[in-house]
PDB file of C-alpha atoms and ligand atoms in Angstrom:
ATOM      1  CA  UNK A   1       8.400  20.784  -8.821  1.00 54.00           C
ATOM      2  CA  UNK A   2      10.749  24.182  -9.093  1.00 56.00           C
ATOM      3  CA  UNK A   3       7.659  26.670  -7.837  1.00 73.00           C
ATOM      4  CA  UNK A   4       4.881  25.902  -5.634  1.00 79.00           C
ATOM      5  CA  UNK A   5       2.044  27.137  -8.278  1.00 82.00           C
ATOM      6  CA  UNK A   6       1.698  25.736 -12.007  1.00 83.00           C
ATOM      7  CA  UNK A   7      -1.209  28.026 -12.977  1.00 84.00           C
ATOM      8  CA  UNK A   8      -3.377  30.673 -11.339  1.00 85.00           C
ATOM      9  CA  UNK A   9      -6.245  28.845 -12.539  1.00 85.00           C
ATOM     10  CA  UNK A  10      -5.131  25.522 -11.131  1.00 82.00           C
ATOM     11  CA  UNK A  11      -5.073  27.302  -7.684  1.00 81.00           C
ATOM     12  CA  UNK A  12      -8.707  29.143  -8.196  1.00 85.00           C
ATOM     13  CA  UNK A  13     -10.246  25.153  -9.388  1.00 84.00           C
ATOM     14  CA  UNK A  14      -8.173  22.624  -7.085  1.00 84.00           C
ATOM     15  CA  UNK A  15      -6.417  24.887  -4.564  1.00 81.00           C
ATOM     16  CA  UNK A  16      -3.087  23.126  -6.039  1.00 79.00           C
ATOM     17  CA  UNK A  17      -0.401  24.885  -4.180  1.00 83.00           C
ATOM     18  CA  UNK A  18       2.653  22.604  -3.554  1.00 83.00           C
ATOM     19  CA  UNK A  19       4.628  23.011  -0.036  1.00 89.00           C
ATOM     20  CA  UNK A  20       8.175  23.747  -0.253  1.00 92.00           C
ATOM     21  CA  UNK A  21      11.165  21.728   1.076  1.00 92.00           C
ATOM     22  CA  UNK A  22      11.300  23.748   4.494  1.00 94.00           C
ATOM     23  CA  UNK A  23       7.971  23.301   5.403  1.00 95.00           C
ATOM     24  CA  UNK A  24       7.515  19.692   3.998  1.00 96.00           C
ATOM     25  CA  UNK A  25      10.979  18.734   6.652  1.00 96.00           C
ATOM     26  CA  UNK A  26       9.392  20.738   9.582  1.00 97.00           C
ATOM     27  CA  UNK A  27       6.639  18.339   9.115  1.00 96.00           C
ATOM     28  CA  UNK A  28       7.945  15.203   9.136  1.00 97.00           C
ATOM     29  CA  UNK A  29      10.249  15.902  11.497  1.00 97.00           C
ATOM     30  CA  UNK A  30       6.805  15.654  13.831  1.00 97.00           C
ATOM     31  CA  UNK A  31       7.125  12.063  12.963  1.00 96.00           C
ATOM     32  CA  UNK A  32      10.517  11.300  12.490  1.00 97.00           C
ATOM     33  CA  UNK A  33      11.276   8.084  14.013  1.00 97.00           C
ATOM     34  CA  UNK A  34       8.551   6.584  11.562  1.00 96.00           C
ATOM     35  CA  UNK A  35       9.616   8.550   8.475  1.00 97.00           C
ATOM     36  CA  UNK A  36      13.233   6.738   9.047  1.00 97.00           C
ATOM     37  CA  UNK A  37      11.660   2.733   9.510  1.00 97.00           C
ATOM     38  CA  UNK A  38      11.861   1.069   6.184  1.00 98.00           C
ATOM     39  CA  UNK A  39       8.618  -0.993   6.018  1.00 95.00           C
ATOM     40  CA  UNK A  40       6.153   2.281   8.328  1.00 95.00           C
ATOM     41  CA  UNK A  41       3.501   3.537   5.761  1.00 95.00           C
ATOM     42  CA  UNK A  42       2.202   6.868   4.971  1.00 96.00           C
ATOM     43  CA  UNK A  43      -0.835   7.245   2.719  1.00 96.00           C
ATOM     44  CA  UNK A  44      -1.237  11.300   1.397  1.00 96.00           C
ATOM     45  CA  UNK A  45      -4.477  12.167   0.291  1.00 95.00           C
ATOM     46  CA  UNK A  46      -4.136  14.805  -1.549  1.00 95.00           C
ATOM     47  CA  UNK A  47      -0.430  14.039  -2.720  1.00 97.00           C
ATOM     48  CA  UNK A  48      -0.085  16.327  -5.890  1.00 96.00           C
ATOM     49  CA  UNK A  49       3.163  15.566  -7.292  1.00 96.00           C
ATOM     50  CA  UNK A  50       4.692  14.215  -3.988  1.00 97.00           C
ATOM     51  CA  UNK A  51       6.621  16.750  -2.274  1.00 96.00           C
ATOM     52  CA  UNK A  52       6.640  14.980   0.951  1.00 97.00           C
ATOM     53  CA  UNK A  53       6.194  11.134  -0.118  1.00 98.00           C
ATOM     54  CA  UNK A  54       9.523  12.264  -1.997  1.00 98.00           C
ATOM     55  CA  UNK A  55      11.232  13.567   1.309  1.00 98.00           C
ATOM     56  CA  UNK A  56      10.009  10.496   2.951  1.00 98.00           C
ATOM     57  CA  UNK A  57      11.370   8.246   0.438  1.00 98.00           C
ATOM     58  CA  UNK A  58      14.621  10.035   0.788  1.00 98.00           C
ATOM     59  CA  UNK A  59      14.975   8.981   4.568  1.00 98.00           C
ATOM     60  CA  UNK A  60      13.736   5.725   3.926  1.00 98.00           C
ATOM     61  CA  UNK A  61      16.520   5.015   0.944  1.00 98.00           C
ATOM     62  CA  UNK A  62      18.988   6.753   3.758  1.00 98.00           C
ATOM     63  CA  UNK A  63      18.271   3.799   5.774  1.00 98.00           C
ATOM     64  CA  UNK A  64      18.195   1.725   3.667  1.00 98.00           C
ATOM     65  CA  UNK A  65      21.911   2.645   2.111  1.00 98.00           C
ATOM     66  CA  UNK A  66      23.231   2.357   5.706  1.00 98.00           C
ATOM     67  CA  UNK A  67      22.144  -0.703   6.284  1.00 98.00           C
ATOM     68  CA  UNK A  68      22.451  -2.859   3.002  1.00 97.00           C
ATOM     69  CA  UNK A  69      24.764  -1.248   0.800  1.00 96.00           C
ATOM     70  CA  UNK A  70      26.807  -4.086   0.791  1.00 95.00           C
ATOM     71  CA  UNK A  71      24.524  -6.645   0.004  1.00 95.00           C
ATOM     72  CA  UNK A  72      22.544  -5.879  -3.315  1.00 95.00           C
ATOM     73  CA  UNK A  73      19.953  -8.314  -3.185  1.00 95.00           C
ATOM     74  CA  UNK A  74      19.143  -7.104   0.496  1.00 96.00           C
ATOM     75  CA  UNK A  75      19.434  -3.422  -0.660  1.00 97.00           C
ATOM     76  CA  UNK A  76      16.889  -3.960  -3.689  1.00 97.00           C
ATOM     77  CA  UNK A  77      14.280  -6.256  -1.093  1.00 97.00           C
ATOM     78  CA  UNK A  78      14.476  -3.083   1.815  1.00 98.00           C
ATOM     79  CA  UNK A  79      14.244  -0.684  -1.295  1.00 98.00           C
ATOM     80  CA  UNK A  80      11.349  -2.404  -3.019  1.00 98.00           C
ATOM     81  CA  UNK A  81      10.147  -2.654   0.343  1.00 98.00           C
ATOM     82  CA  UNK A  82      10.216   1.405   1.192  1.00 98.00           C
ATOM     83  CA  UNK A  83       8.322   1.905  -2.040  1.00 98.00           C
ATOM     84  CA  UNK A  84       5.638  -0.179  -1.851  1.00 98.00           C
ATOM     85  CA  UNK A  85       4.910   1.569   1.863  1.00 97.00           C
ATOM     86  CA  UNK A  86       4.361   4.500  -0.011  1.00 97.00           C
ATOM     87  CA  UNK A  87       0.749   5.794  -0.879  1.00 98.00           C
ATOM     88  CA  UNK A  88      -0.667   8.444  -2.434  1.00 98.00           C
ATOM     89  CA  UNK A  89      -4.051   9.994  -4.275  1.00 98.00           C
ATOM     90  CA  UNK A  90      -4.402  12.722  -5.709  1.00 97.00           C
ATOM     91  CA  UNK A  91      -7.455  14.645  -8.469  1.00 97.00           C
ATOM     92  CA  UNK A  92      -5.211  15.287 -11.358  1.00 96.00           C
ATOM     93  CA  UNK A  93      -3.990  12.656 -13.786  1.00 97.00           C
ATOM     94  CA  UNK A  94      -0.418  14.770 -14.796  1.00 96.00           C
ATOM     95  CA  UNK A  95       0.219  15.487 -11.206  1.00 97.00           C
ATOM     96  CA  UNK A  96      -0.295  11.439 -10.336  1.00 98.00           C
ATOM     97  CA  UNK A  97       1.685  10.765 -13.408  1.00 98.00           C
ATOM     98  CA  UNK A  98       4.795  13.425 -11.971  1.00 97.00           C
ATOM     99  CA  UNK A  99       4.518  11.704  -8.792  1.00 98.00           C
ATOM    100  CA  UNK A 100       5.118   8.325  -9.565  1.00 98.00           C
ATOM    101  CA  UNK A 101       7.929   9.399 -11.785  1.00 98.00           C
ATOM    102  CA  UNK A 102       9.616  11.439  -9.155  1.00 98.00           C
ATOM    103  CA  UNK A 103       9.475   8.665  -6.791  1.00 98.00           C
ATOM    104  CA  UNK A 104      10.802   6.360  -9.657  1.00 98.00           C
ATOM    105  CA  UNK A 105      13.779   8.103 -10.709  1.00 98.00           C
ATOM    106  CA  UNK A 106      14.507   9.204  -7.082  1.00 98.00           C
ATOM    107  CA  UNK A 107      14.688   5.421  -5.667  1.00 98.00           C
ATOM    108  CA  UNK A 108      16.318   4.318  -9.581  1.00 97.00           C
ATOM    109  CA  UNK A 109      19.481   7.317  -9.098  1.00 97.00           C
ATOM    110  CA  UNK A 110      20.139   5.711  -5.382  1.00 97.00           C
ATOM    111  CA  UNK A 111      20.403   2.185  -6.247  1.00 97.00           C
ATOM    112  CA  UNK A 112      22.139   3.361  -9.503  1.00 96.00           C
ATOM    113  CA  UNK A 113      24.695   5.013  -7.285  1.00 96.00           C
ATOM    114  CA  UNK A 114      25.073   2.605  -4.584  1.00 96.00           C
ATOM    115  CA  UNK A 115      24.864  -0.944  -6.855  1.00 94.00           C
ATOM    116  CA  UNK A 116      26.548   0.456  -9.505  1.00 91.00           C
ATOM    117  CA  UNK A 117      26.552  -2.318 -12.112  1.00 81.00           C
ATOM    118  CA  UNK A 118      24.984  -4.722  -9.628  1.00 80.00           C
ATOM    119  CA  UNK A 119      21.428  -3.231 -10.142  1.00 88.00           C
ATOM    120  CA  UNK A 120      19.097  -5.797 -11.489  1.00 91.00           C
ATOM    121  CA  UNK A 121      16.350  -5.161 -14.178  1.00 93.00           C
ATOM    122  CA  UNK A 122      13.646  -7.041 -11.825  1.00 96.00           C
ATOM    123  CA  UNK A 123      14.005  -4.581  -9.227  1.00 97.00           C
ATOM    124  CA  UNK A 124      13.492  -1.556 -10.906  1.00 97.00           C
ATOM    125  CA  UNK A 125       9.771  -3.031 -12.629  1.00 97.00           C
ATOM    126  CA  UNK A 126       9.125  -4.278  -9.352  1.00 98.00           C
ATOM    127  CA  UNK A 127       9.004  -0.579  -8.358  1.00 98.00           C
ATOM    128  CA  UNK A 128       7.074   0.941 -10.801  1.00 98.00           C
ATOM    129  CA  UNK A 129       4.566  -1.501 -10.649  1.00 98.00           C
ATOM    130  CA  UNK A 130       3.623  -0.832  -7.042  1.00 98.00           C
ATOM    131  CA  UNK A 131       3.918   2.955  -7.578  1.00 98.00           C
ATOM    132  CA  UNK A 132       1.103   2.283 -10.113  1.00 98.00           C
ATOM    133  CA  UNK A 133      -0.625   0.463  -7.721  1.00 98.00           C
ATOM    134  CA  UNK A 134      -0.048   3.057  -4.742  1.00 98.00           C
ATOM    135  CA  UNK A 135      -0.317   6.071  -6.452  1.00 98.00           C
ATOM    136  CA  UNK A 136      -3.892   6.414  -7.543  1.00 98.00           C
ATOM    137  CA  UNK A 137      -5.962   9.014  -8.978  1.00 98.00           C
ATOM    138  CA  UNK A 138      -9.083   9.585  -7.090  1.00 98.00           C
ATOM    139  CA  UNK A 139     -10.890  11.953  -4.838  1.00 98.00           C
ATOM    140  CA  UNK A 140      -9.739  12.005  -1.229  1.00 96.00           C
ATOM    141  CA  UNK A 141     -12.945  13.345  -0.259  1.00 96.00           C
ATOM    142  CA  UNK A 142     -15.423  10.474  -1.586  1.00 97.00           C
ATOM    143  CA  UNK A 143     -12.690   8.362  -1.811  1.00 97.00           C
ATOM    144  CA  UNK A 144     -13.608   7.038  -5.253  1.00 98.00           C
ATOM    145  CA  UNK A 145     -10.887   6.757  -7.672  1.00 97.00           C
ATOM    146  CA  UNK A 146     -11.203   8.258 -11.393  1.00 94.00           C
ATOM    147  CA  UNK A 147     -13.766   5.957 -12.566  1.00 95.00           C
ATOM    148  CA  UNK A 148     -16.519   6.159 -10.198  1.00 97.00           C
ATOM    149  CA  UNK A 149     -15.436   3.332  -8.491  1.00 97.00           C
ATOM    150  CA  UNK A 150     -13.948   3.056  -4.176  1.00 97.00           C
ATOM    151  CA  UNK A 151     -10.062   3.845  -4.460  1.00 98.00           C
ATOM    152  CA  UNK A 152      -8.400   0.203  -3.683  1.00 97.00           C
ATOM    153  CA  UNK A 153      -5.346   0.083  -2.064  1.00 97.00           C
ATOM    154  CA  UNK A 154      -3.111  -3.015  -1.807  1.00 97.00           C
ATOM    155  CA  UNK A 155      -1.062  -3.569   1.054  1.00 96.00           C
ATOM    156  CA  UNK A 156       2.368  -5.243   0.371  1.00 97.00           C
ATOM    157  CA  UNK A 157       3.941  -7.655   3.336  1.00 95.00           C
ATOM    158  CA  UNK A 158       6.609  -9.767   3.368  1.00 95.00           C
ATOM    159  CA  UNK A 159       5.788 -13.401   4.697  1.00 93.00           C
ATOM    160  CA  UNK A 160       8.732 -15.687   3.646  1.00 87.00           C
ATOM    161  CA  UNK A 161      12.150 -14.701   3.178  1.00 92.00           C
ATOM    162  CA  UNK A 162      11.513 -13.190  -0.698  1.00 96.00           C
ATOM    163  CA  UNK A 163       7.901 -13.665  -0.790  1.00 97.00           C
ATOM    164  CA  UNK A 164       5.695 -11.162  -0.663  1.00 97.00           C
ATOM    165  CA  UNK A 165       1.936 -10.964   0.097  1.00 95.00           C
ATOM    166  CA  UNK A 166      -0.742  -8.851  -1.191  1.00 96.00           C
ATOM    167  CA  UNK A 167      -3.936  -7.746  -0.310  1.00 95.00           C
ATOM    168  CA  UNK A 168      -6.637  -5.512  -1.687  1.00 96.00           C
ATOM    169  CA  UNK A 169      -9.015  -3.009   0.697  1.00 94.00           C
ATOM    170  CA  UNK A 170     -11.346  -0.273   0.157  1.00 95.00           C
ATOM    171  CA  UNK A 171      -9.928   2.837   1.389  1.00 95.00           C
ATOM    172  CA  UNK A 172     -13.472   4.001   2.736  1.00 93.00           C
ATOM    173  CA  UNK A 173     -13.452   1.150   4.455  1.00 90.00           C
ATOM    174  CA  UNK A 174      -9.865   0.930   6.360  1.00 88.00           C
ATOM    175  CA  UNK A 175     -10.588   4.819   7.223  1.00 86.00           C
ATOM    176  CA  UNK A 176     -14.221   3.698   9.146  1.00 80.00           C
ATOM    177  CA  UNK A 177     -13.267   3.606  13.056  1.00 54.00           C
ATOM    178  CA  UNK A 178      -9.386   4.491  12.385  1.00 52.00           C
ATOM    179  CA  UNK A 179      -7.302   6.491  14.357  1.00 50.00           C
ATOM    180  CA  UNK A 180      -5.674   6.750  18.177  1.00 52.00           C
ATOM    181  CA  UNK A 181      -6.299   8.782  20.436  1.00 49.00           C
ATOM    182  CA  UNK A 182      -3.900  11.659  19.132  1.00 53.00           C
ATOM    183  CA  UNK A 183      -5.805  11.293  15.400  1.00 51.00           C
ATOM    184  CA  UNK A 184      -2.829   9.065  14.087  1.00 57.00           C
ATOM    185  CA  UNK A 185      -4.594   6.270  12.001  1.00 59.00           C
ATOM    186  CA  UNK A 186      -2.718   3.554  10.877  1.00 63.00           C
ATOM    187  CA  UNK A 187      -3.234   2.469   7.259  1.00 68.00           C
ATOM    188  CA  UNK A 188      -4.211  -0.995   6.572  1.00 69.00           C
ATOM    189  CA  UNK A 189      -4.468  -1.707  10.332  1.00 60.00           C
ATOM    190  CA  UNK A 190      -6.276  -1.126  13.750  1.00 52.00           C
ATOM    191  CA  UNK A 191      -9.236  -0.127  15.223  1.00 50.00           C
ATOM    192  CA  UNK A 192     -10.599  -1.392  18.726  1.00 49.00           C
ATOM    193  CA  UNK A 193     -14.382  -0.495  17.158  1.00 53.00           C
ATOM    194  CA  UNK A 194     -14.637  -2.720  14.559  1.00 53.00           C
ATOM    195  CA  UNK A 195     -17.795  -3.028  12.446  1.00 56.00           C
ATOM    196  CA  UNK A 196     -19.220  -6.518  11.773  1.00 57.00           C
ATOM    197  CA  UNK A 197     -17.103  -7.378   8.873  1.00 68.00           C
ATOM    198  CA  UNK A 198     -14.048  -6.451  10.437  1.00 74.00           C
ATOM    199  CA  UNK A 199     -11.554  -9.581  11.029  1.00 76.00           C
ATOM    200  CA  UNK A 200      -8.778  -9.854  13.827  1.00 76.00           C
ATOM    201  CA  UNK A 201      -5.513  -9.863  13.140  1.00 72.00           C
ATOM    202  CA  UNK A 202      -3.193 -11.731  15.097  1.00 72.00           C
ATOM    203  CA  UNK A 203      -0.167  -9.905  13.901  1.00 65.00           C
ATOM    204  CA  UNK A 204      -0.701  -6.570  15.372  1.00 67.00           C
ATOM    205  CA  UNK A 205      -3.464  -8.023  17.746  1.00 69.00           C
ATOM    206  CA  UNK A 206      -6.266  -5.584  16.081  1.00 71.00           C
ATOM    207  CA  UNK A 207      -9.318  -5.860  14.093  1.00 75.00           C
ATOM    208  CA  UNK A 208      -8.977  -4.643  10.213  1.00 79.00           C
ATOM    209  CA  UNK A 209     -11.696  -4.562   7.713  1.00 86.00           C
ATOM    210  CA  UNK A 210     -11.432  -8.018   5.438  1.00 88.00           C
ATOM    211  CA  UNK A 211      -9.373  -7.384   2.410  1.00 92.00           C
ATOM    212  CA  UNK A 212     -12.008  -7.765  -0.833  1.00 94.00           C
ATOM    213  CA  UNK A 213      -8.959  -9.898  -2.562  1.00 95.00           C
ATOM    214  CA  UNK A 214      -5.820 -12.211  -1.452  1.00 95.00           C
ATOM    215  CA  UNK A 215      -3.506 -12.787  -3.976  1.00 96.00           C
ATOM    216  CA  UNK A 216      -1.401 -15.899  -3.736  1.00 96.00           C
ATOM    217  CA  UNK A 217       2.338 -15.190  -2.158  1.00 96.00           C
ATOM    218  CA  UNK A 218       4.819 -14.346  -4.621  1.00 96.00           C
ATOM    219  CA  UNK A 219       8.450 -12.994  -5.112  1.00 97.00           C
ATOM    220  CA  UNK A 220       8.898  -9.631  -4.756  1.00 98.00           C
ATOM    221  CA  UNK A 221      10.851  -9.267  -7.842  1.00 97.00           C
ATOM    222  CA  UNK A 222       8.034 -11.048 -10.063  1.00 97.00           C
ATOM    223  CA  UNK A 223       4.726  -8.507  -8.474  1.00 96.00           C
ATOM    224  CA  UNK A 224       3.574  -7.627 -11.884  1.00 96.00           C
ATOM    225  CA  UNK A 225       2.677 -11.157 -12.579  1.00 93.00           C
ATOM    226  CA  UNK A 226       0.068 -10.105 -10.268  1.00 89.00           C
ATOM    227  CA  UNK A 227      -1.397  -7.962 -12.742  1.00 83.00           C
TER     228      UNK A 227
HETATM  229  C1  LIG B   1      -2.366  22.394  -1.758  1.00 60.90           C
HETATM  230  S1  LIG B   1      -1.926  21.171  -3.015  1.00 60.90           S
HETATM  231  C2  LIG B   1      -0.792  20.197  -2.049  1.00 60.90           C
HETATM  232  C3  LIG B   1      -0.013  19.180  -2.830  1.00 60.90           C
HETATM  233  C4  LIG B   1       1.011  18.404  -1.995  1.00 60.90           C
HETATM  234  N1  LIG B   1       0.354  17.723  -0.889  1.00 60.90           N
HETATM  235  C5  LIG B   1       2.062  19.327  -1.440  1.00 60.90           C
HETATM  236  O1  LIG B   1       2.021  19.587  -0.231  1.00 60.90           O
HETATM  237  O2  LIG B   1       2.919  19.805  -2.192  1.00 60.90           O
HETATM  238  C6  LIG B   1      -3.410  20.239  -3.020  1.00 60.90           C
HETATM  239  C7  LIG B   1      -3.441  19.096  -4.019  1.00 60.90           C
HETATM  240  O3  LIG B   1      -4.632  18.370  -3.787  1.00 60.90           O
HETATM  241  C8  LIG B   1      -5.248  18.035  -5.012  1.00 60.90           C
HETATM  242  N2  LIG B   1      -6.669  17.902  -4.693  1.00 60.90           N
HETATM  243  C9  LIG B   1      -7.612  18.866  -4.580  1.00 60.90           C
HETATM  244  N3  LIG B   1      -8.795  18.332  -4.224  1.00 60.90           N
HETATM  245  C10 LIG B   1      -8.584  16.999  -4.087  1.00 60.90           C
HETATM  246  C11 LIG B   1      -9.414  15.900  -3.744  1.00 60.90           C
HETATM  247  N4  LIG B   1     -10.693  16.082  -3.452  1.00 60.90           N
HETATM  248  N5  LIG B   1      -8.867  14.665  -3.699  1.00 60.90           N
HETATM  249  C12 LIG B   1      -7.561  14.473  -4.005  1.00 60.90           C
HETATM  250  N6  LIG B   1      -6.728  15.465  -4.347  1.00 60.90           N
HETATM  251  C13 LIG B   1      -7.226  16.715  -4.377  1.00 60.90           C
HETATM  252  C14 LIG B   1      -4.888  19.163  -5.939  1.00 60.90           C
HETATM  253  O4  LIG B   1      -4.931  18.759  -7.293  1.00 60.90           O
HETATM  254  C15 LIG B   1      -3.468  19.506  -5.482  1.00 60.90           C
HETATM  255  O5  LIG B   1      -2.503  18.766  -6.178  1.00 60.90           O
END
């Protein structure tokens, strides 16, 4: 987005002003150490058409280039990988739509550029299908998505070597009890006040709410399978 208003009117109904670059780096620079690890998620609840899940994407595909450029199946796994730790809702339809795109063609020009002819089709539908999945449109505020129903995010973890897990919650739910003691919450993970249907989970040694669905483990490439 060139300016930071569309329409006067968009302002007066949904206070949609967009933060420039300047501000949106100042920002994340609070938190920069987690903006530059590849698999560290960042939800944005009111995410318009993603000026800073685009700047954080940017670091993460920074990372990732340094690391894997030379190996393209291990560049598209870390960049699949960045995307799907990407999350975002937002009240307008177009703006959800721009967002998704942007983040699209953003992480489709990198690997264009650094695979060259290398890139493989897979990849690239493997990462618009979890922006579709990540970037919903909803209200932050009740936290119900467009129709009526609790926004449902899935959380995307790799177990096996190319497989990947996933697992559905109710935002409303991971966001009961979050947060540390400097307001930091961590998405999908972590509260020490756990209500009764809250599970423990060895891996970060935390409860979390259940998940309302587990999907079978599948390869990362193939996600859309999961429908
Ligand atoms: C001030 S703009 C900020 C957009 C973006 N975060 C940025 O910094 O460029 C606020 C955005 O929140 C959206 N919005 C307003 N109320 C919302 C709500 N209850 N839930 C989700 N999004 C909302 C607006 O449509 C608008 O895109």
């Amino acid at each position: 987005m060139e300016g930071q208003v569309k329409s006067r009117d968009r302002v007066r109904e949904h206070g949609e002003v967009f933060t420039n670059p300047r501000e949106v780096n100042a920002m994340l620079d609070m938190v920069k150490q987690e903006t530059e690890r590849i698999e560290s998620r960042f939800l944005e609840p009111a995410c318009g058409d993603g000026n800073f899940l685009i700047e954080i994407i940017r670091r993460k595909m920074a990372v990732v280039k340094a690391r894997y450029a030379k190996s393209p199946s291990e560049y598209e796994r870390y960049a699949f990988l960045a995307a799907s730790s990407i999350y975002g809702v937002e009240l307008l339809q177009d703006n959800v739509e721009e967002c998704r795109k942007r983040l699209f063609e953003f992480i489709k020009g990198e690997a264009e550029k650094t695979l060259k002819s290398n890139l493989e089709p897979a990849f690239l539908d493997a990462v618009a299908y979890v922006l579709e999945r990540n970037i919903l449109c909803g209200d932050a505020l009740t936290l119900k998505a467009n129709d009526g129903e609790p926004i449902i995010f899935s959380e995307w973890s790799f177990a096996m070597g190319d497989k990947v897990k996933r697992r559905d919650f109710r935002l409303d739910e991971l966001l009961e009890g979050g947060g540390d003691k400097n307001g930091q919450m961590s998405l999908f993970g972590a509260s020490m006040t756990p209500t009764s249907s809250w599970e423990w989970d060895e891996e970060i040694n935390a409860y979390i709410p259940a998940p309302i669905r587990e999907y079978p483990l599948c390869d990362w490439r193939e996600v859309r399978a999961y429908g």
